[in-house]
C-alpha cells in the first residue's frame, strides 16, 4: 500500500494501479484500496476503468452509494456519457436526499450539457436552489451552479449576482480564476 501510494504521488499511475489491484485481489472489501485505484485511474485518464471501480464500490458498500454514484457520474461526464452521468446523479439523490453534491452535479449537467436535448434550465434552477438551501448559501460551488442555471434560463442579471457571490467565496486561485472566467 505504501509503495502504491508513493507511485501515485510520483504520477506512476500504472504501477500504483497494479499495486492497488493486488491489494483488492487479496482483500476485496478493502475500501481504501478500491478508492485509491479509482483515483489513480482517473489521474491516468482511464475514466471508464475508474467508473468500473466506483461501480464495484457501490455493490460492496451500498450505504455509500450516494457518494460513489457522484464519483462514477463524474467519470461518465469525462467520457461524454451524459445520460449515464444523469442516471448516477439521480441515483445519488434517491440514495441520500440532502446530499448537496448530488443536487449540484445534476443541476450543473442540466444547465450546461453540450447535448442540448438534456438541458433543462427550469429543473437545474430548482436543484441548485435546493443545494444552496442545504448549505445555507455558504458553499461557492452551489452558488456558481445556481448562476449557471439562471444563465441557462436567460436570467443574466441574477446569474451575474450569484456568480459574483460565488467568486467571493472561492477557496483558492485555481478555482477563483475559473470562476472569474465563467
PDB file of C-alpha atoms in Angstrom:
ATOM      1  CA  UNK A   1       0.000   0.000   0.000  1.00  0.00           C
ATOM      2  CA  UNK A   2       2.794   2.401   0.875  1.00  0.00           C
ATOM      3  CA  UNK A   3       4.536   1.658  -2.407  1.00  0.00           C
ATOM      4  CA  UNK A   4       1.282   2.190  -4.326  1.00  0.00           C
ATOM      5  CA  UNK A   5       0.729   5.486  -2.564  1.00  0.00           C
ATOM      6  CA  UNK A   6       4.262   6.590  -3.447  1.00  0.00           C
ATOM      7  CA  UNK A   7       3.769   5.575  -7.073  1.00  0.00           C
ATOM      8  CA  UNK A   8       0.561   7.593  -7.133  1.00  0.00           C
ATOM      9  CA  UNK A   9       2.311  10.659  -5.695  1.00  0.00           C
ATOM     10  CA  UNK A  10       5.051  10.291  -8.308  1.00  0.00           C
ATOM     11  CA  UNK A  11       2.461  10.104 -11.114  1.00  0.00           C
ATOM     12  CA  UNK A  12       3.434   6.496 -11.874  1.00  0.00           C
ATOM     13  CA  UNK A  13      -0.195   5.555 -12.144  1.00  0.00           C
ATOM     14  CA  UNK A  14       0.153   2.213 -13.924  1.00  0.00           C
ATOM     15  CA  UNK A  15       2.409   0.907 -11.138  1.00  0.00           C
ATOM     16  CA  UNK A  16       0.086   2.316  -8.472  1.00  0.00           C
ATOM     17  CA  UNK A  17      -2.924   0.700 -10.132  1.00  0.00           C
ATOM     18  CA  UNK A  18      -1.123  -2.651 -10.272  1.00  0.00           C
ATOM     19  CA  UNK A  19      -0.315  -2.484  -6.553  1.00  0.00           C
ATOM     20  CA  UNK A  20      -3.833  -1.424  -5.615  1.00  0.00           C
ATOM     21  CA  UNK A  21      -5.183  -4.253  -7.772  1.00  0.00           C
ATOM     22  CA  UNK A  22      -3.033  -6.714  -5.798  1.00  0.00           C
ATOM     23  CA  UNK A  23      -4.455  -5.371  -2.554  1.00  0.00           C
ATOM     24  CA  UNK A  24      -8.025  -5.652  -3.843  1.00  0.00           C
ATOM     25  CA  UNK A  25      -7.393  -9.220  -5.032  1.00  0.00           C
ATOM     26  CA  UNK A  26      -6.248 -10.208  -1.543  1.00  0.00           C
ATOM     27  CA  UNK A  27      -8.803  -8.091   0.325  1.00  0.00           C
ATOM     28  CA  UNK A  28     -11.888  -7.491  -1.838  1.00  0.00           C
ATOM     29  CA  UNK A  29     -13.546  -5.468   0.958  1.00  0.00           C
ATOM     30  CA  UNK A  30     -10.630  -3.007   1.243  1.00  0.00           C
ATOM     31  CA  UNK A  31     -12.474   0.218   0.508  1.00  0.00           C
ATOM     32  CA  UNK A  32      -9.428   2.471   0.622  1.00  0.00           C
ATOM     33  CA  UNK A  33      -7.620   0.337  -1.983  1.00  0.00           C
ATOM     34  CA  UNK A  34     -10.664   0.444  -4.281  1.00  0.00           C
ATOM     35  CA  UNK A  35     -10.906   4.223  -3.894  1.00  0.00           C
ATOM     36  CA  UNK A  36      -7.170   4.773  -4.409  1.00  0.00           C
ATOM     37  CA  UNK A  37      -7.239   2.582  -7.526  1.00  0.00           C
ATOM     38  CA  UNK A  38     -10.205   4.504  -8.933  1.00  0.00           C
ATOM     39  CA  UNK A  39      -8.468   7.819  -8.217  1.00  0.00           C
ATOM     40  CA  UNK A  40      -5.276   6.578  -9.868  1.00  0.00           C
ATOM     41  CA  UNK A  41      -7.239   5.511 -12.929  1.00  0.00           C
ATOM     42  CA  UNK A  42      -8.846   8.958 -13.127  1.00  0.00           C
ATOM     43  CA  UNK A  43      -5.439  10.617 -12.867  1.00  0.00           C
ATOM     44  CA  UNK A  44      -4.282   8.286 -15.641  1.00  0.00           C
ATOM     45  CA  UNK A  45      -7.285   9.424 -17.761  1.00  0.00           C
ATOM     46  CA  UNK A  46      -8.852   5.945 -17.605  1.00  0.00           C
ATOM     47  CA  UNK A  47     -12.290   7.244 -16.706  1.00  0.00           C
ATOM     48  CA  UNK A  48     -14.154   4.096 -17.684  1.00  0.00           C
ATOM     49  CA  UNK A  49     -11.819   1.992 -15.550  1.00  0.00           C
ATOM     50  CA  UNK A  50     -12.453   4.354 -12.661  1.00  0.00           C
ATOM     51  CA  UNK A  51     -16.200   4.158 -13.325  1.00  0.00           C
ATOM     52  CA  UNK A  52     -15.974   0.358 -13.066  1.00  0.00           C
ATOM     53  CA  UNK A  53     -14.210   0.687  -9.717  1.00  0.00           C
ATOM     54  CA  UNK A  54     -16.885   3.034  -8.424  1.00  0.00           C
ATOM     55  CA  UNK A  55     -19.495   0.533  -9.615  1.00  0.00           C
ATOM     56  CA  UNK A  56     -17.775  -2.148  -7.539  1.00  0.00           C
ATOM     57  CA  UNK A  57     -17.730   0.182  -4.550  1.00  0.00           C
ATOM     58  CA  UNK A  58     -21.489   0.744  -4.952  1.00  0.00           C
ATOM     59  CA  UNK A  59     -22.047  -3.023  -4.838  1.00  0.00           C
ATOM     60  CA  UNK A  60     -19.685  -3.677  -1.934  1.00  0.00           C
ATOM     61  CA  UNK A  61     -20.657  -0.634   0.155  1.00  0.00           C
ATOM     62  CA  UNK A  62     -24.287   0.194  -0.689  1.00  0.00           C
ATOM     63  CA  UNK A  63     -24.549   2.555   2.291  1.00  0.00           C
ATOM     64  CA  UNK A  64     -22.145   4.879   0.442  1.00  0.00           C
ATOM     65  CA  UNK A  65     -23.986   4.621  -2.868  1.00  0.00           C
ATOM     66  CA  UNK A  66     -24.742   8.354  -2.919  1.00  0.00           C
ATOM     67  CA  UNK A  67     -21.044   9.222  -2.865  1.00  0.00           C
ATOM     68  CA  UNK A  68     -19.843   6.623  -5.353  1.00  0.00           C
ATOM     69  CA  UNK A  69     -22.663   7.406  -7.783  1.00  0.00           C
ATOM     70  CA  UNK A  70     -21.436  11.012  -7.867  1.00  0.00           C
ATOM     71  CA  UNK A  71     -17.845   9.856  -8.446  1.00  0.00           C
ATOM     72  CA  UNK A  72     -18.897   7.457 -11.203  1.00  0.00           C
ATOM     73  CA  UNK A  73     -21.151  10.093 -12.764  1.00  0.00           C
ATOM     74  CA  UNK A  74     -18.206  12.481 -12.974  1.00  0.00           C
ATOM     75  CA  UNK A  75     -16.219   9.778 -14.772  1.00  0.00           C
ATOM     76  CA  UNK A  76     -19.075   9.361 -17.241  1.00  0.00           C
ATOM     77  CA  UNK A  77     -19.023  13.116 -17.814  1.00  0.00           C
ATOM     78  CA  UNK A  78     -15.347  12.924 -18.731  1.00  0.00           C
ATOM     79  CA  UNK A  79     -16.262  10.355 -21.389  1.00  0.00           C
ATOM     80  CA  UNK A  80     -19.208  12.470 -22.570  1.00  0.00           C
ATOM     81  CA  UNK A  81     -21.693   9.807 -21.475  1.00  0.00           C
ATOM     82  CA  UNK A  82     -24.132  12.389 -20.217  1.00  0.00           C
ATOM     83  CA  UNK A  83     -27.173  10.144 -19.899  1.00  0.00           C
ATOM     84  CA  UNK A  84     -25.269   7.686 -17.690  1.00  0.00           C
ATOM     85  CA  UNK A  85     -23.998  10.567 -15.567  1.00  0.00           C
ATOM     86  CA  UNK A  86     -27.534  11.860 -15.183  1.00  0.00           C
ATOM     87  CA  UNK A  87     -28.716   8.412 -14.074  1.00  0.00           C
ATOM     88  CA  UNK A  88     -25.983   8.255 -11.442  1.00  0.00           C
ATOM     89  CA  UNK A  89     -26.783  11.725 -10.135  1.00  0.00           C
ATOM     90  CA  UNK A  90     -30.443  10.697  -9.871  1.00  0.00           C
ATOM     91  CA  UNK A  91     -29.420   7.513  -8.029  1.00  0.00           C
ATOM     92  CA  UNK A  92     -27.372   9.602  -5.588  1.00  0.00           C
ATOM     93  CA  UNK A  93     -30.368  11.867  -4.953  1.00  0.00           C
ATOM     94  CA  UNK A  94     -32.584   8.840  -4.308  1.00  0.00           C
ATOM     95  CA  UNK A  95     -29.983   7.281  -2.045  1.00  0.00           C
ATOM     96  CA  UNK A  96     -29.494  10.331   0.169  1.00  0.00           C
ATOM     97  CA  UNK A  97     -31.980  13.148  -0.021  1.00  0.00           C
ATOM     98  CA  UNK A  98     -29.961  16.040   1.429  1.00  0.00           C
ATOM     99  CA  UNK A  99     -26.563  15.332  -0.135  1.00  0.00           C
ATOM    100  CA  UNK A 100     -25.894  18.688  -1.734  1.00  0.00           C
ATOM    101  CA  UNK A 101     -23.211  17.482  -4.215  1.00  0.00           C
ATOM    102  CA  UNK A 102     -25.861  15.372  -5.963  1.00  0.00           C
ATOM    103  CA  UNK A 103     -28.039  18.448  -6.453  1.00  0.00           C
ATOM    104  CA  UNK A 104     -25.044  20.449  -7.674  1.00  0.00           C
ATOM    105  CA  UNK A 105     -23.837  17.843 -10.166  1.00  0.00           C
ATOM    106  CA  UNK A 106     -27.261  17.185 -11.647  1.00  0.00           C
ATOM    107  CA  UNK A 107     -28.073  20.885 -11.816  1.00  0.00           C
ATOM    108  CA  UNK A 108     -24.755  21.720 -13.485  1.00  0.00           C
ATOM    109  CA  UNK A 109     -25.284  18.987 -16.076  1.00  0.00           C
ATOM    110  CA  UNK A 110     -28.830  20.142 -16.846  1.00  0.00           C
ATOM    111  CA  UNK A 111     -27.678  23.761 -17.154  1.00  0.00           C
ATOM    112  CA  UNK A 112     -24.501  23.259 -19.184  1.00  0.00           C
ATOM    113  CA  UNK A 113     -24.690  19.938 -21.049  1.00  0.00           C
ATOM    114  CA  UNK A 114     -23.342  20.154 -24.598  1.00  0.00           C
ATOM    115  CA  UNK A 115     -26.171  17.828 -25.663  1.00  0.00           C
ATOM    116  CA  UNK A 116     -28.987  20.338 -25.834  1.00  0.00           C
ATOM    117  CA  UNK A 117     -31.693  17.678 -25.570  1.00  0.00           C
ATOM    118  CA  UNK A 118     -30.568  17.008 -21.962  1.00  0.00           C
ATOM    119  CA  UNK A 119     -30.678  20.637 -20.888  1.00  0.00           C
ATOM    120  CA  UNK A 120     -33.450  21.724 -18.584  1.00  0.00           C
ATOM    121  CA  UNK A 121     -32.867  25.154 -17.091  1.00  0.00           C
ATOM    122  CA  UNK A 122     -36.023  25.076 -15.003  1.00  0.00           C
ATOM    123  CA  UNK A 123     -35.128  21.835 -13.231  1.00  0.00           C
ATOM    124  CA  UNK A 124     -31.482  22.938 -12.990  1.00  0.00           C
ATOM    125  CA  UNK A 125     -32.553  26.043 -11.083  1.00  0.00           C
ATOM    126  CA  UNK A 126     -34.819  24.096  -8.706  1.00  0.00           C
ATOM    127  CA  UNK A 127     -31.960  21.696  -7.925  1.00  0.00           C
ATOM    128  CA  UNK A 128     -29.421  24.497  -7.486  1.00  0.00           C
ATOM    129  CA  UNK A 129     -31.738  26.372  -5.122  1.00  0.00           C
ATOM    130  CA  UNK A 130     -32.126  23.182  -3.061  1.00  0.00           C
ATOM    131  CA  UNK A 131     -28.332  22.750  -2.901  1.00  0.00           C
ATOM    132  CA  UNK A 132     -27.941  26.367  -1.767  1.00  0.00           C
ATOM    133  CA  UNK A 133     -30.604  25.884   0.898  1.00  0.00           C
ATOM    134  CA  UNK A 134     -28.902  22.735   2.220  1.00  0.00           C
ATOM    135  CA  UNK A 135     -25.621  24.600   2.718  1.00  0.00           C
ATOM    136  CA  UNK A 136     -27.332  27.864   3.708  1.00  0.00           C
ATOM    137  CA  UNK A 137     -25.726  29.685   0.766  1.00  0.00           C
ATOM    138  CA  UNK A 138     -22.256  29.113   2.255  1.00  0.00           C
ATOM    139  CA  UNK A 139     -20.694  26.959  -0.457  1.00  0.00           C
ATOM    140  CA  UNK A 140     -19.303  28.639  -3.566  1.00  0.00           C
ATOM    141  CA  UNK A 141     -19.914  25.705  -5.920  1.00  0.00           C
ATOM    142  CA  UNK A 142     -23.631  25.724  -5.064  1.00  0.00           C
ATOM    143  CA  UNK A 143     -23.860  29.440  -5.789  1.00  0.00           C
ATOM    144  CA  UNK A 144     -21.960  29.016  -9.038  1.00  0.00           C
ATOM    145  CA  UNK A 145     -24.316  26.237 -10.090  1.00  0.00           C
ATOM    146  CA  UNK A 146     -27.282  28.481  -9.380  1.00  0.00           C
ATOM    147  CA  UNK A 147     -25.629  31.134 -11.562  1.00  0.00           C
ATOM    148  CA  UNK A 148     -25.293  28.630 -14.404  1.00  0.00           C
ATOM    149  CA  UNK A 149     -28.930  27.584 -14.062  1.00  0.00           C
ATOM    150  CA  UNK A 150     -30.052  31.220 -14.123  1.00  0.00           C
ATOM    151  CA  UNK A 151     -27.945  31.866 -17.229  1.00  0.00           C
ATOM    152  CA  UNK A 152     -29.473  28.830 -18.945  1.00  0.00           C
ATOM    153  CA  UNK A 153     -32.889  30.359 -18.232  1.00  0.00           C
ATOM    154  CA  UNK A 154     -31.837  33.716 -19.661  1.00  0.00           C
ATOM    155  CA  UNK A 155     -31.848  35.357 -16.217  1.00  0.00           C
ATOM    156  CA  UNK A 156     -28.482  37.003 -16.769  1.00  0.00           C
ATOM    157  CA  UNK A 157     -28.600  39.706 -14.086  1.00  0.00           C
ATOM    158  CA  UNK A 158     -29.434  37.105 -11.451  1.00  0.00           C
ATOM    159  CA  UNK A 159     -26.720  34.833 -12.873  1.00  0.00           C
ATOM    160  CA  UNK A 160     -24.158  37.622 -12.550  1.00  0.00           C
ATOM    161  CA  UNK A 161     -25.202  38.263  -8.944  1.00  0.00           C
ATOM    162  CA  UNK A 162     -24.854  34.598  -7.962  1.00  0.00           C
ATOM    163  CA  UNK A 163     -21.560  34.186  -9.826  1.00  0.00           C
ATOM    164  CA  UNK A 164     -20.186  37.298  -8.102  1.00  0.00           C
ATOM    165  CA  UNK A 165     -21.134  35.855  -4.698  1.00  0.00           C
ATOM    166  CA  UNK A 166     -19.582  32.523  -5.638  1.00  0.00           C
ATOM    167  CA  UNK A 167     -16.403  34.263  -6.720  1.00  0.00           C
ATOM    168  CA  UNK A 168     -16.105  35.946  -3.323  1.00  0.00           C
ATOM    169  CA  UNK A 169     -16.156  32.521  -1.665  1.00  0.00           C
ATOM    170  CA  UNK A 170     -13.796  30.549  -3.911  1.00  0.00           C
ATOM    171  CA  UNK A 171     -11.177  28.743  -1.836  1.00  0.00           C
ATOM    172  CA  UNK A 172      -8.056  29.209  -3.973  1.00  0.00           C
ATOM    173  CA  UNK A 173      -6.590  30.869  -7.047  1.00  0.00           C
ATOM    174  CA  UNK A 174      -7.289  27.922  -9.346  1.00  0.00           C
ATOM    175  CA  UNK A 175     -10.997  27.954  -8.536  1.00  0.00           C
ATOM    176  CA  UNK A 176     -11.100  31.750  -8.468  1.00  0.00           C
ATOM    177  CA  UNK A 177      -9.604  32.009 -11.970  1.00  0.00           C
ATOM    178  CA  UNK A 178     -12.111  29.510 -13.357  1.00  0.00           C
ATOM    179  CA  UNK A 179     -14.973  31.298 -11.582  1.00  0.00           C
ATOM    180  CA  UNK A 180     -13.850  34.646 -12.977  1.00  0.00           C
ATOM    181  CA  UNK A 181     -13.782  33.167 -16.457  1.00  0.00           C
ATOM    182  CA  UNK A 182     -17.331  31.923 -16.099  1.00  0.00           C
TER     183      UNK A 182
END
